[in-house]
Amino acid sequence: MESYLNEHFGRVKSKNSSGETLGKWRKLCGLVKNPKRRFRFTANLSKREEAAAMRRTNQEKLRVAVLVSKAAFQFIQGVQQSKYSVPEDVKAAGFQICAEELGSIVEGHDLKKLRNHGGTSGIAEKLSTSTTDGLSTDVDTLNKRQQVYGINKFTESKARSFWVFVWEALQDMTLMILGVCAFVSLIVGIAMEGWPHGAHDGLGIVASILLVVLVTATSDYRQSLQFRDLDKEKKKISIHVTRNGYRQKMSIYDLLPGDIVNLAIGDQVPADGLFISGFSLSIDESSLTGESEPVMVCSENPFLLSGTKVQDGSCKMLVTTVGMRTQWGKLMATLSEGGDDETPLQVKLNGVATIIGKIGLFFAVITFAVLVQGLVSRKYQQGSFLTWSGDDALEMLEFFAVAVTIVVVAVPEGLPLAVTLSLAFAMKKMMNDKALVRNLAACETMGSATTICSDKTGTLTTNRMTVVKTCICMNSKESIFTNTGGEVVVNEKGKREILGTPTETAILEFGLSLGGDFQTEKQACKLVKVEPFNSTKKRMGVVLELPEGKGLRAHTKGASEIILAACDKVMNSKGEVVPLDEESRNHLTATINQFASEALRTLCLAYMDLEKGFSAEDTIPVSGYTCIGVVGIKDPVRPGVKESVAVCRAAGITVRMVTGDNINTAKAIARECGILTDDGIAIEGPEFREKSQEELLKLIPKIQVMARSSPLDKHTLVKHLRTTFGEVVAVTGDGTNDAPALHEADIGLAMGIAGTEVAKESADVIILDDNFSTIVTVAKWGRSVYINIQKFVQFQLTVNVVALLVNFTSACLTGNAPLTAVQLLWVNMIMDTLGALALATEPPNNELMKRSPVGRSGNFISNIMWRNILGQSLYQIMVIWFLQTRGKMFFNLNGPDADMILNTLIFNTFVFCQVFNEVSSREMEKINVIKGLLNNYVFVGVISCTIIFQIIIVEFLGTFANTTPLTLQQWFSSILIGYLGMPIAAAIKMLSV
């Protein structure tokens, strides 16, 4: 079975599978009772095609718009201003431009219209906003603005009501056939025996169908609510906005045209808008247009489109168009119905369901043929072959219903749906544990993870930085305040607040402690060019025009070794610029190493005067600087990290640190966390890149720390580790550069800390509390999902095997089936919906982290599971066969009701065998299956409901379920036989496989 599954169903990746691949495996699932239900939470391939077509249209539209805008720019001076009349309702609200005009300007890249409206400043004026202070927070004005221009929210598909799920559950082909059987049974029964006695069989089937439908619909409806809650969490995005002169963080859904948004590397553009000011702004428009080349946005090309991402640089943006008026809004409306890719486990279990379904269909046809042959033989022997009565028709109908119900029981429709249920349950619980899962398959992948490649800053450390040591030769406030991506502002309460990354915040705090004034220093010089920090360059730089015509100066800061290598002069203790000789360089290098060995993050500051001039189009020089000094920043290790790393090691998961920091800093932190051991290797990115393929194969298993790494280094390491060891979890902090690469299908699971929007969108799991110990929790849940599904599969396949063989062999040997259609429907519900609820939602325990990872290539239906399935099935088949052949004698059953009582006993015993087998299935290897049972309220609830309903069915619904009330002795015997399955299951577990 495993080889067949791997050959036909093992080609779907955990993410980013092509539509063609997803479509192929669905065609292989030939026997699907209810396609609407089976594939409900999976990708809607037609919607994806719509989205792709829209992207292609956008791409062409934007390409034409850019070409037209370029042509218009060349002739713009000679263009006569066209008249634009402001709609009366817009005028009445206090604005001078309507939403449609704004939309046509930005979406069409219409420079001509923009110029006619007075450029960005003119648009701001017509929107009654300030490009410096932003919107007024007056409630009435904001409400008017919202009425005229709309809100920044996208149209979402309406939540489906409970009755929609009821209707979809009724689409089950086998249930519809049984419904027809029930209808015919009612007509024939009432015609022959009158009301109500003749309607009992038909009404019994109808009641069973309705019960199955209601329970199924309730379960599916609850799943849909969980997915909806998770979807809302995924869409929570915040952005920095200036309103009333104060910079504040707010949800993108509260944005209105006229808002001033501050964008930096890693931000998603939250609405359509216009560039006000900024530096080196590079925008990735691939999410909207499909184009991979970044677009440079500036005063000459000021158009910013919603849904695109800031790849480099920073800017202030004027919001012009929001919500469904943007192309991104229309695209999101299409994508919202696209659904998630099928997870590998869902695909594999669909394969299992298909294989077993075909086997079940074969047995159902044979069973029906044997039962009909038995009826025909009996009538032939009685000499009544040519005379058929209503009773004969009802008996034939019952045979057909039994055959159809065998298909109902045999096709384990619940297998792939149990995965969805388990994943939805786990995702909801993980969200409570501060882990937001964006990709269903992430839970499965995490369960198979053998390696965690983690960033240092913000993951292993607190990301709350403070400058604790310095080696600075002069007053450096200018270099600190002008060469920064951060900002010092006054908030609404009048208190000073530092905005920016933790590193920038620490350095600005240090500059302020020296007595510096941020605003004074900023305003004293004019910024000519800014090159923001990124993880590839590991440095940032600015060029300033000094006051009073003193010329131009470049400042740079970044990784100490890189900046120091770019210096040929240094400030001495007297503040004099002197050549950077060998002695001075060695002293600074020793200082850097000393700081790093104390687990401090080091940054070097430097400057140079640009005596030959500088143009904004030029790149900032990379050498010839004067070293100002070095700062050492303390970023303490998070509490609990060392213990979490130890838990991972015990679980067979190796934790490796990948960081851009100095190797001495990285080693010091890694030792403190317990990552770097005596037999491990710490290596720098540049050295790693120079290794040959053969050297890498020997080296990579031993690498525990990689310092001074680039995103490409991390990508290469993760790819090699995944090839060698199995699933790899790559944890990234801000993730601006490396998260998108790690999101690719060939390198497993990308896990992001709640940093930039790029990191969030690219990550499969977002750690909301920035805590490494949460990653361990996710690993535990991942293993729990995998094990829970295995438990459920073991339980369901046991019921499948027994139900099939019992009815088939009985039909062949005795000419009748001991389990009726109604009884089989009840058994189907026990093993399908209720079984999934009980076993697929078991919470994780600490024991899960004391075993080795499952492994990507391991058989899902393991030898241990086959041992348990076959052993338990053999016991149940022997018991039921004994009851069929010796039951009357054993229980001393006589009289006309003997057959009915015996069949009720068989049914009751069979159900209690499944109840106790469900308990035994809680552990596949351990003997003690009771431990923690009472803590799982869902499991206890399901078992309790099963027992209560079984009592009701046997004692009170006999006329509908073909049962009769049993004596206390008979109840005790049924329960005892079922219970004996538990010690037998325990004995079977002792057999080695």
PDB file of C-alpha atoms in Angstrom, residues 161-381:
ATOM      1  CA  SER A 161     -24.502  29.143   7.669  1.00  0.00           C
ATOM      2  CA  PHE A 162     -24.938  25.831   9.454  1.00  0.00           C
ATOM      3  CA  TRP A 163     -27.679  24.823   6.989  1.00  0.00           C
ATOM      4  CA  VAL A 164     -25.267  25.085   4.058  1.00  0.00           C
ATOM      5  CA  PHE A 165     -23.137  22.408   5.741  1.00  0.00           C
ATOM      6  CA  VAL A 166     -26.256  20.301   6.301  1.00  0.00           C
ATOM      7  CA  TRP A 167     -27.051  20.562   2.589  1.00  0.00           C
ATOM      8  CA  GLU A 168     -23.480  19.628   1.639  1.00  0.00           C
ATOM      9  CA  ALA A 169     -23.547  16.621   3.982  1.00  0.00           C
ATOM     10  CA  LEU A 170     -26.698  15.473   2.193  1.00  0.00           C
ATOM     11  CA  GLN A 171     -24.783  15.445  -1.121  1.00  0.00           C
ATOM     12  CA  ASP A 172     -23.197  12.117  -0.087  1.00  0.00           C
ATOM     13  CA  MET A 173     -23.986   9.704  -2.934  1.00  0.00           C
ATOM     14  CA  THR A 174     -24.363   6.660  -0.679  1.00  0.00           C
ATOM     15  CA  LEU A 175     -26.687   8.520   1.678  1.00  0.00           C
ATOM     16  CA  MET A 176     -28.812   9.592  -1.277  1.00  0.00           C
ATOM     17  CA  ILE A 177     -29.047   5.977  -2.454  1.00  0.00           C
ATOM     18  CA  LEU A 178     -30.001   4.911   1.067  1.00  0.00           C
ATOM     19  CA  GLY A 179     -32.603   7.695   1.082  1.00  0.00           C
ATOM     20  CA  VAL A 180     -34.147   6.237  -2.073  1.00  0.00           C
ATOM     21  CA  CYS A 181     -34.099   2.777  -0.440  1.00  0.00           C
ATOM     22  CA  ALA A 182     -35.817   4.227   2.625  1.00  0.00           C
ATOM     23  CA  PHE A 183     -38.490   5.879   0.446  1.00  0.00           C
ATOM     24  CA  VAL A 184     -39.201   2.638  -1.459  1.00  0.00           C
ATOM     25  CA  SER A 185     -39.238   0.721   1.846  1.00  0.00           C
ATOM     26  CA  LEU A 186     -41.804   3.163   3.241  1.00  0.00           C
ATOM     27  CA  ILE A 187     -44.077   2.868   0.199  1.00  0.00           C
ATOM     28  CA  VAL A 188     -43.932  -0.950   0.037  1.00  0.00           C
ATOM     29  CA  GLY A 189     -44.061  -1.396   3.820  1.00  0.00           C
ATOM     30  CA  ILE A 190     -47.074   0.858   4.335  1.00  0.00           C
ATOM     31  CA  ALA A 191     -48.865  -0.713   1.355  1.00  0.00           C
ATOM     32  CA  MET A 192     -48.354  -4.185   2.819  1.00  0.00           C
ATOM     33  CA  GLU A 193     -48.523  -3.708   6.581  1.00  0.00           C
ATOM     34  CA  GLY A 194     -50.121  -0.295   6.975  1.00  0.00           C
ATOM     35  CA  TRP A 195     -49.096   2.636   9.165  1.00  0.00           C
ATOM     36  CA  PRO A 196     -47.109   2.717  11.408  1.00  0.00           C
ATOM     37  CA  HIS A 197     -45.787  -0.849  11.530  1.00  0.00           C
ATOM     38  CA  GLY A 198     -44.903  -0.974   7.836  1.00  0.00           C
ATOM     39  CA  ALA A 199     -42.939   2.273   8.049  1.00  0.00           C
ATOM     40  CA  HIS A 200     -40.497   1.200  10.773  1.00  0.00           C
ATOM     41  CA  ASP A 201     -37.679  -0.007   8.511  1.00  0.00           C
ATOM     42  CA  GLY A 202     -37.859   2.982   6.190  1.00  0.00           C
ATOM     43  CA  LEU A 203     -38.103   5.517   9.021  1.00  0.00           C
ATOM     44  CA  GLY A 204     -35.164   3.834  10.785  1.00  0.00           C
ATOM     45  CA  ILE A 205     -32.946   4.443   7.761  1.00  0.00           C
ATOM     46  CA  VAL A 206     -34.224   8.028   7.406  1.00  0.00           C
ATOM     47  CA  ALA A 207     -33.555   8.761  11.100  1.00  0.00           C
ATOM     48  CA  SER A 208     -30.057   7.294  10.818  1.00  0.00           C
ATOM     49  CA  ILE A 209     -29.312   9.379   7.717  1.00  0.00           C
ATOM     50  CA  LEU A 210     -30.508  12.548   9.457  1.00  0.00           C
ATOM     51  CA  LEU A 211     -28.418  11.805  12.551  1.00  0.00           C
ATOM     52  CA  VAL A 212     -25.307  11.203  10.416  1.00  0.00           C
ATOM     53  CA  VAL A 213     -25.967  14.413   8.462  1.00  0.00           C
ATOM     54  CA  LEU A 214     -26.502  16.562  11.580  1.00  0.00           C
ATOM     55  CA  VAL A 215     -23.412  15.277  13.386  1.00  0.00           C
ATOM     56  CA  THR A 216     -21.303  15.635  10.221  1.00  0.00           C
ATOM     57  CA  ALA A 217     -22.589  19.155   9.530  1.00  0.00           C
ATOM     58  CA  THR A 218     -21.959  20.235  13.131  1.00  0.00           C
ATOM     59  CA  SER A 219     -18.379  19.002  13.002  1.00  0.00           C
ATOM     60  CA  ASP A 220     -17.734  20.670   9.623  1.00  0.00           C
ATOM     61  CA  TYR A 221     -19.366  23.940  10.716  1.00  0.00           C
ATOM     62  CA  ARG A 222     -17.156  24.125  13.808  1.00  0.00           C
ATOM     63  CA  GLN A 223     -14.090  23.552  11.621  1.00  0.00           C
ATOM     64  CA  SER A 224     -15.140  26.378   9.313  1.00  0.00           C
ATOM     65  CA  LEU A 225     -15.454  28.753  12.282  1.00  0.00           C
ATOM     66  CA  GLN A 226     -11.951  27.822  13.445  1.00  0.00           C
ATOM     67  CA  PHE A 227     -10.497  28.453   9.995  1.00  0.00           C
ATOM     68  CA  ARG A 228     -12.326  31.790   9.824  1.00  0.00           C
ATOM     69  CA  ASP A 229     -10.843  32.897  13.165  1.00  0.00           C
ATOM     70  CA  LEU A 230      -7.371  31.883  11.977  1.00  0.00           C
ATOM     71  CA  ASP A 231      -7.879  33.767   8.719  1.00  0.00           C
ATOM     72  CA  LYS A 232      -8.699  36.948  10.645  1.00  0.00           C
ATOM     73  CA  GLU A 233      -5.469  36.588  12.629  1.00  0.00           C
ATOM     74  CA  LYS A 234      -3.447  36.198   9.427  1.00  0.00           C
ATOM     75  CA  LYS A 235      -4.795  39.495   8.106  1.00  0.00           C
ATOM     76  CA  LYS A 236      -3.815  41.598  11.121  1.00  0.00           C
ATOM     77  CA  ILE A 237      -1.276  44.062   9.700  1.00  0.00           C
ATOM     78  CA  SER A 238      -0.094  47.293  11.360  1.00  0.00           C
ATOM     79  CA  ILE A 239       1.702  50.268   9.828  1.00  0.00           C
ATOM     80  CA  HIS A 240       3.305  53.534  11.045  1.00  0.00           C
ATOM     81  CA  VAL A 241       1.043  56.515  10.262  1.00  0.00           C
ATOM     82  CA  THR A 242       1.356  60.231  11.039  1.00  0.00           C
ATOM     83  CA  ARG A 243      -1.863  61.820  12.272  1.00  0.00           C
ATOM     84  CA  ASN A 244      -2.211  65.146  14.061  1.00  0.00           C
ATOM     85  CA  GLY A 245       1.570  65.501  13.784  1.00  0.00           C
ATOM     86  CA  TYR A 246       2.235  62.341  15.827  1.00  0.00           C
ATOM     87  CA  ARG A 247       3.637  59.112  14.450  1.00  0.00           C
ATOM     88  CA  GLN A 248       1.625  56.119  15.627  1.00  0.00           C
ATOM     89  CA  LYS A 249       1.055  52.465  14.836  1.00  0.00           C
ATOM     90  CA  MET A 250      -2.363  51.526  13.510  1.00  0.00           C
ATOM     91  CA  SER A 251      -4.129  48.792  11.567  1.00  0.00           C
ATOM     92  CA  ILE A 252      -4.029  49.092   7.780  1.00  0.00           C
ATOM     93  CA  TYR A 253      -7.816  48.641   7.823  1.00  0.00           C
ATOM     94  CA  ASP A 254      -8.195  52.035   9.561  1.00  0.00           C
ATOM     95  CA  LEU A 255      -6.335  53.892   6.787  1.00  0.00           C
ATOM     96  CA  LEU A 256      -8.144  56.584   4.778  1.00  0.00           C
ATOM     97  CA  PRO A 257      -7.175  58.650   1.724  1.00  0.00           C
ATOM     98  CA  GLY A 258      -5.096  61.561   2.995  1.00  0.00           C
ATOM     99  CA  ASP A 259      -3.227  59.508   5.579  1.00  0.00           C
ATOM    100  CA  ILE A 260       0.568  59.854   5.657  1.00  0.00           C
ATOM    101  CA  VAL A 261       2.200  56.423   5.923  1.00  0.00           C
ATOM    102  CA  ASN A 262       5.850  55.819   6.853  1.00  0.00           C
ATOM    103  CA  LEU A 263       7.272  52.847   4.932  1.00  0.00           C
ATOM    104  CA  ALA A 264      10.557  51.007   5.539  1.00  0.00           C
ATOM    105  CA  ILE A 265      12.232  47.795   4.353  1.00  0.00           C
ATOM    106  CA  GLY A 266       9.954  44.811   4.798  1.00  0.00           C
ATOM    107  CA  ASP A 267       6.671  46.766   4.933  1.00  0.00           C
ATOM    108  CA  GLN A 268       3.742  45.950   2.701  1.00  0.00           C
ATOM    109  CA  VAL A 269       2.258  48.952   0.906  1.00  0.00           C
ATOM    110  CA  PRO A 270      -1.172  49.105   2.588  1.00  0.00           C
ATOM    111  CA  ALA A 271      -3.094  51.083  -0.058  1.00  0.00           C
ATOM    112  CA  ASP A 272      -2.566  52.871  -3.366  1.00  0.00           C
ATOM    113  CA  GLY A 273      -0.697  56.120  -2.899  1.00  0.00           C
ATOM    114  CA  LEU A 274       1.867  58.697  -3.950  1.00  0.00           C
ATOM    115  CA  PHE A 275       5.506  59.105  -2.957  1.00  0.00           C
ATOM    116  CA  ILE A 276       6.091  62.246  -0.834  1.00  0.00           C
ATOM    117  CA  SER A 277       9.749  61.897   0.155  1.00  0.00           C
ATOM    118  CA  GLY A 278      12.283  59.173   0.805  1.00  0.00           C
ATOM    119  CA  PHE A 279      15.529  57.525  -0.225  1.00  0.00           C
ATOM    120  CA  SER A 280      16.520  54.599  -2.448  1.00  0.00           C
ATOM    121  CA  LEU A 281      12.959  53.266  -2.490  1.00  0.00           C
ATOM    122  CA  SER A 282      12.775  49.920  -4.305  1.00  0.00           C
ATOM    123  CA  ILE A 283       9.382  48.206  -4.569  1.00  0.00           C
ATOM    124  CA  ASP A 284       8.692  44.530  -5.276  1.00  0.00           C
ATOM    125  CA  GLU A 285       5.488  44.431  -7.370  1.00  0.00           C
ATOM    126  CA  SER A 286       5.606  40.690  -8.130  1.00  0.00           C
ATOM    127  CA  SER A 287       2.626  39.907  -5.870  1.00  0.00           C
ATOM    128  CA  LEU A 288       0.464  42.128  -8.076  1.00  0.00           C
ATOM    129  CA  THR A 289       2.013  42.011 -11.519  1.00  0.00           C
ATOM    130  CA  GLY A 290       4.127  38.846 -11.588  1.00  0.00           C
ATOM    131  CA  GLU A 291       7.205  40.892 -12.528  1.00  0.00           C
ATOM    132  CA  SER A 292      10.275  39.888 -10.484  1.00  0.00           C
ATOM    133  CA  GLU A 293      12.341  43.024 -11.199  1.00  0.00           C
ATOM    134  CA  PRO A 294      12.012  45.666  -8.449  1.00  0.00           C
ATOM    135  CA  VAL A 295      10.663  49.116  -9.377  1.00  0.00           C
ATOM    136  CA  MET A 296      12.428  52.301  -8.245  1.00  0.00           C
ATOM    137  CA  VAL A 297       9.930  54.821  -6.866  1.00  0.00           C
ATOM    138  CA  CYS A 298      10.812  58.508  -6.583  1.00  0.00           C
ATOM    139  CA  SER A 299       9.426  61.965  -7.388  1.00  0.00           C
ATOM    140  CA  GLU A 300       9.574  61.193 -11.122  1.00  0.00           C
ATOM    141  CA  ASN A 301       7.770  57.859 -10.664  1.00  0.00           C
ATOM    142  CA  PRO A 302       5.705  58.471  -7.524  1.00  0.00           C
ATOM    143  CA  PHE A 303       3.117  55.702  -7.831  1.00  0.00           C
ATOM    144  CA  LEU A 304       2.797  53.092  -5.053  1.00  0.00           C
ATOM    145  CA  LEU A 305       0.402  50.166  -5.412  1.00  0.00           C
ATOM    146  CA  SER A 306      -1.395  48.328  -2.628  1.00  0.00           C
ATOM    147  CA  GLY A 307      -0.087  44.823  -1.845  1.00  0.00           C
ATOM    148  CA  THR A 308       3.440  45.477  -3.105  1.00  0.00           C
ATOM    149  CA  LYS A 309       6.424  45.335  -0.749  1.00  0.00           C
ATOM    150  CA  VAL A 310       9.299  47.633   0.168  1.00  0.00           C
ATOM    151  CA  GLN A 311      12.441  45.782  -0.865  1.00  0.00           C
ATOM    152  CA  ASP A 312      14.894  48.572  -0.047  1.00  0.00           C
ATOM    153  CA  GLY A 313      14.893  52.163   1.175  1.00  0.00           C
ATOM    154  CA  SER A 314      12.232  54.158   3.017  1.00  0.00           C
ATOM    155  CA  CYS A 315       9.643  56.826   2.271  1.00  0.00           C
ATOM    156  CA  LYS A 316       6.592  58.804   3.302  1.00  0.00           C
ATOM    157  CA  MET A 317       3.489  57.977   1.271  1.00  0.00           C
ATOM    158  CA  LEU A 318       0.219  59.818   0.731  1.00  0.00           C
ATOM    159  CA  VAL A 319      -2.704  57.363   0.691  1.00  0.00           C
ATOM    160  CA  THR A 320      -5.028  58.019  -2.259  1.00  0.00           C
ATOM    161  CA  THR A 321      -7.114  54.889  -2.888  1.00  0.00           C
ATOM    162  CA  VAL A 322      -8.247  52.197  -0.452  1.00  0.00           C
ATOM    163  CA  GLY A 323     -10.046  48.874  -0.257  1.00  0.00           C
ATOM    164  CA  MET A 324     -11.894  47.414  -3.219  1.00  0.00           C
ATOM    165  CA  ARG A 325     -11.050  50.387  -5.446  1.00  0.00           C
ATOM    166  CA  THR A 326      -7.469  49.107  -5.639  1.00  0.00           C
ATOM    167  CA  GLN A 327      -6.354  46.290  -7.941  1.00  0.00           C
ATOM    168  CA  TRP A 328      -4.981  44.458  -4.898  1.00  0.00           C
ATOM    169  CA  GLY A 329      -8.452  44.535  -3.327  1.00  0.00           C
ATOM    170  CA  LYS A 330      -9.969  42.930  -6.398  1.00  0.00           C
ATOM    171  CA  LEU A 331      -7.204  40.336  -6.526  1.00  0.00           C
ATOM    172  CA  MET A 332      -7.645  39.516  -2.811  1.00  0.00           C
ATOM    173  CA  ALA A 333     -11.365  38.976  -3.336  1.00  0.00           C
ATOM    174  CA  THR A 334     -10.486  36.323  -5.926  1.00  0.00           C
ATOM    175  CA  LEU A 335      -7.708  34.737  -3.878  1.00  0.00           C
ATOM    176  CA  SER A 336      -9.807  34.569  -0.698  1.00  0.00           C
ATOM    177  CA  GLU A 337     -11.740  31.702  -2.261  1.00  0.00           C
ATOM    178  CA  GLY A 338      -8.635  29.946  -3.546  1.00  0.00           C
ATOM    179  CA  GLY A 339      -8.098  27.825  -0.428  1.00  0.00           C
ATOM    180  CA  ASP A 340      -4.961  26.182   0.903  1.00  0.00           C
ATOM    181  CA  ASP A 341      -2.902  23.553  -0.878  1.00  0.00           C
ATOM    182  CA  GLU A 342      -3.599  19.997   0.200  1.00  0.00           C
ATOM    183  CA  THR A 343      -1.110  18.841   2.784  1.00  0.00           C
ATOM    184  CA  PRO A 344       0.973  15.727   2.003  1.00  0.00           C
ATOM    185  CA  LEU A 345      -0.876  13.834   4.739  1.00  0.00           C
ATOM    186  CA  GLN A 346      -4.282  14.781   3.312  1.00  0.00           C
ATOM    187  CA  VAL A 347      -3.161  13.597  -0.108  1.00  0.00           C
ATOM    188  CA  LYS A 348      -1.805  10.320   1.248  1.00  0.00           C
ATOM    189  CA  LEU A 349      -4.957   9.609   3.265  1.00  0.00           C
ATOM    190  CA  ASN A 350      -7.116  10.408   0.256  1.00  0.00           C
ATOM    191  CA  GLY A 351      -5.106   7.664  -1.411  1.00  0.00           C
ATOM    192  CA  VAL A 352      -5.784   5.272   1.480  1.00  0.00           C
ATOM    193  CA  ALA A 353      -9.499   6.138   1.320  1.00  0.00           C
ATOM    194  CA  THR A 354      -9.528   5.483  -2.434  1.00  0.00           C
ATOM    195  CA  ILE A 355      -7.793   2.093  -2.168  1.00  0.00           C
ATOM    196  CA  ILE A 356     -10.005   0.869   0.690  1.00  0.00           C
ATOM    197  CA  GLY A 357     -13.087   2.321  -0.997  1.00  0.00           C
ATOM    198  CA  LYS A 358     -12.448   0.210  -4.104  1.00  0.00           C
ATOM    199  CA  ILE A 359     -11.976  -2.878  -1.932  1.00  0.00           C
ATOM    200  CA  GLY A 360     -15.192  -2.035  -0.073  1.00  0.00           C
ATOM    201  CA  LEU A 361     -17.121  -1.582  -3.293  1.00  0.00           C
ATOM    202  CA  PHE A 362     -15.937  -4.994  -4.494  1.00  0.00           C
ATOM    203  CA  PHE A 363     -17.028  -6.660  -1.225  1.00  0.00           C
ATOM    204  CA  ALA A 364     -20.360  -4.789  -1.293  1.00  0.00           C
ATOM    205  CA  VAL A 365     -21.151  -6.067  -4.790  1.00  0.00           C
ATOM    206  CA  ILE A 366     -20.168  -9.627  -3.824  1.00  0.00           C
ATOM    207  CA  THR A 367     -22.199  -9.415  -0.588  1.00  0.00           C
ATOM    208  CA  PHE A 368     -25.274  -8.202  -2.474  1.00  0.00           C
ATOM    209  CA  ALA A 369     -24.856 -10.934  -5.097  1.00  0.00           C
ATOM    210  CA  VAL A 370     -24.491 -13.654  -2.438  1.00  0.00           C
ATOM    211  CA  LEU A 371     -27.518 -12.414  -0.448  1.00  0.00           C
ATOM    212  CA  VAL A 372     -29.693 -12.248  -3.587  1.00  0.00           C
ATOM    213  CA  GLN A 373     -28.468 -15.690  -4.673  1.00  0.00           C
ATOM    214  CA  GLY A 374     -29.422 -17.028  -1.238  1.00  0.00           C
ATOM    215  CA  LEU A 375     -32.934 -15.570  -1.528  1.00  0.00           C
ATOM    216  CA  VAL A 376     -33.375 -16.942  -5.058  1.00  0.00           C
ATOM    217  CA  SER A 377     -32.127 -20.416  -3.993  1.00  0.00           C
ATOM    218  CA  ARG A 378     -34.496 -20.454  -1.025  1.00  0.00           C
ATOM    219  CA  LYS A 379     -37.493 -19.524  -3.177  1.00  0.00           C
ATOM    220  CA  TYR A 380     -36.480 -22.087  -5.785  1.00  0.00           C
ATOM    221  CA  GLN A 381     -36.307 -24.816  -3.092  1.00  0.00           C
TER     222      GLN A 381
END
